Amino acid sequence: MSGLLGTSSSAAALLNSRSISSSSSSSKSAIRSFNPGQSQGRRFYGGIGVPLRKGRSHFSISNVATEISPAQEKAQKLSKENQRPVYPFAAIVGQDEMKLCLLLNVIDPKIGGVMIMGDRGTGKSTTVRSLVDLLPEITVVAADPFNSDPEDPESMGMEVREKLIKGEQLPTIKTKINMVDLPLGATEDRVCGTIDIEKALTEGVKAFEPGLLAKANRGILYVDEVNLLDDHLVDVLLDSAASGWNTVEREGISISHPARFILIGSGNPEEGELRPQLLDRFGMHAQVGTVRDAELRVKIVEERSRFDKNPKEFRETYNAEQEKLQEQITAARSCLSAVQIDHELRVKISKVCAELNVDGLRGDIVTNRAAKALAALKGRDQVTSEDIAVVIPNCLRHRLRKDPLESIDSGLLVIEKFYEVFS
């Protein structure tokens, strides 16, 4: 990667493949800024200058919030310290399937997220939000609204790319992976980003204000009650999840930025099913049931009462377990690339998918990735059939075609086929 970034010609070729174009707006546009008396040599896209033909007018486009003042940094730090306490992940009782799916996605974000469906009041939202404490740190370009990766051009915003082409030094900082909540009532402008009309009218520039997808880049996007999300927002998520980029078309301009995130959704099946094309975008699917054991139910109630009474003291009792789990995740992420899976096991995974009539190849890819992540979590560098047996129901359950006359759970169908093929 360092060789790629150090070669200006190859970097330019790669970076130019993701250009941001601007289309000519109509004469009625209220936020166009013409400068006929000034230099007409360049047009600016998100702070990036592109040569223009002589004699043509231009307008400028800039990003909002690309610079963070010391006062803003201090305010962000104070808000993090004073934010509401989160229930510790290590204190969650039961729900092992859901917890495992979440951990595997943190270890390997390319698994593609997890969909959690289950009864109301079973701790779905609490478990997902408790994941915040365990998220590892990543390196990002300082004061960049897109959390750009300084070593990966595909995860860079356009301004950072331009600086890289010019050979400028990129200041970097370490920060925790973001978890962004997408509320059901969010507008498309808030999710995708929009043009700052006030800045355009007062300063004569088309200023792009990043939305939640920009904030979620290289992080986690969590949608609670995802089956109740409006269809137009579902389409936006589908497009961004598939391409890894978000394109905003507003007021005669087109701006693109990276939007690579882990999509986590939760919902209650009683409130409606999810659209199949969105369900397939989730790498894994976890089913959560109500705990029936009386002793476990009592333990859950007691733990929750302790947390509500004194959250800080309760969290401190689980510090050691939280740190141990965080170290385990960090070690698994570092050794993930060394984990191998035999060709014979790959063939058997694909055979299971084929015999279950799974559409497409996402099931094969996700099962391979999840099995590797599980082996890394256990500290091994070789995938076994036991690893595949654990993850394959969560990877294929939601990809099977629904049969209204079928009474058996789809997860059991996957397990039966697994043992039939692997035996």
XYZ file of C-alpha atoms in Angstrom, residues 6 11 52 114 116 125 138 234 278 280 369:
11
model
C 4.200 6.868 -2.920
C -2.182 7.139 -7.266
C -11.525 24.378 -17.040
C -26.221 -8.516 11.067
C -31.461 -9.228 14.650
C -31.208 -2.638 21.232
C -8.846 3.046 13.852
C -34.331 1.591 2.464
C -32.724 -5.522 1.960
C -30.094 -10.200 1.632
C -15.669 -14.983 6.148
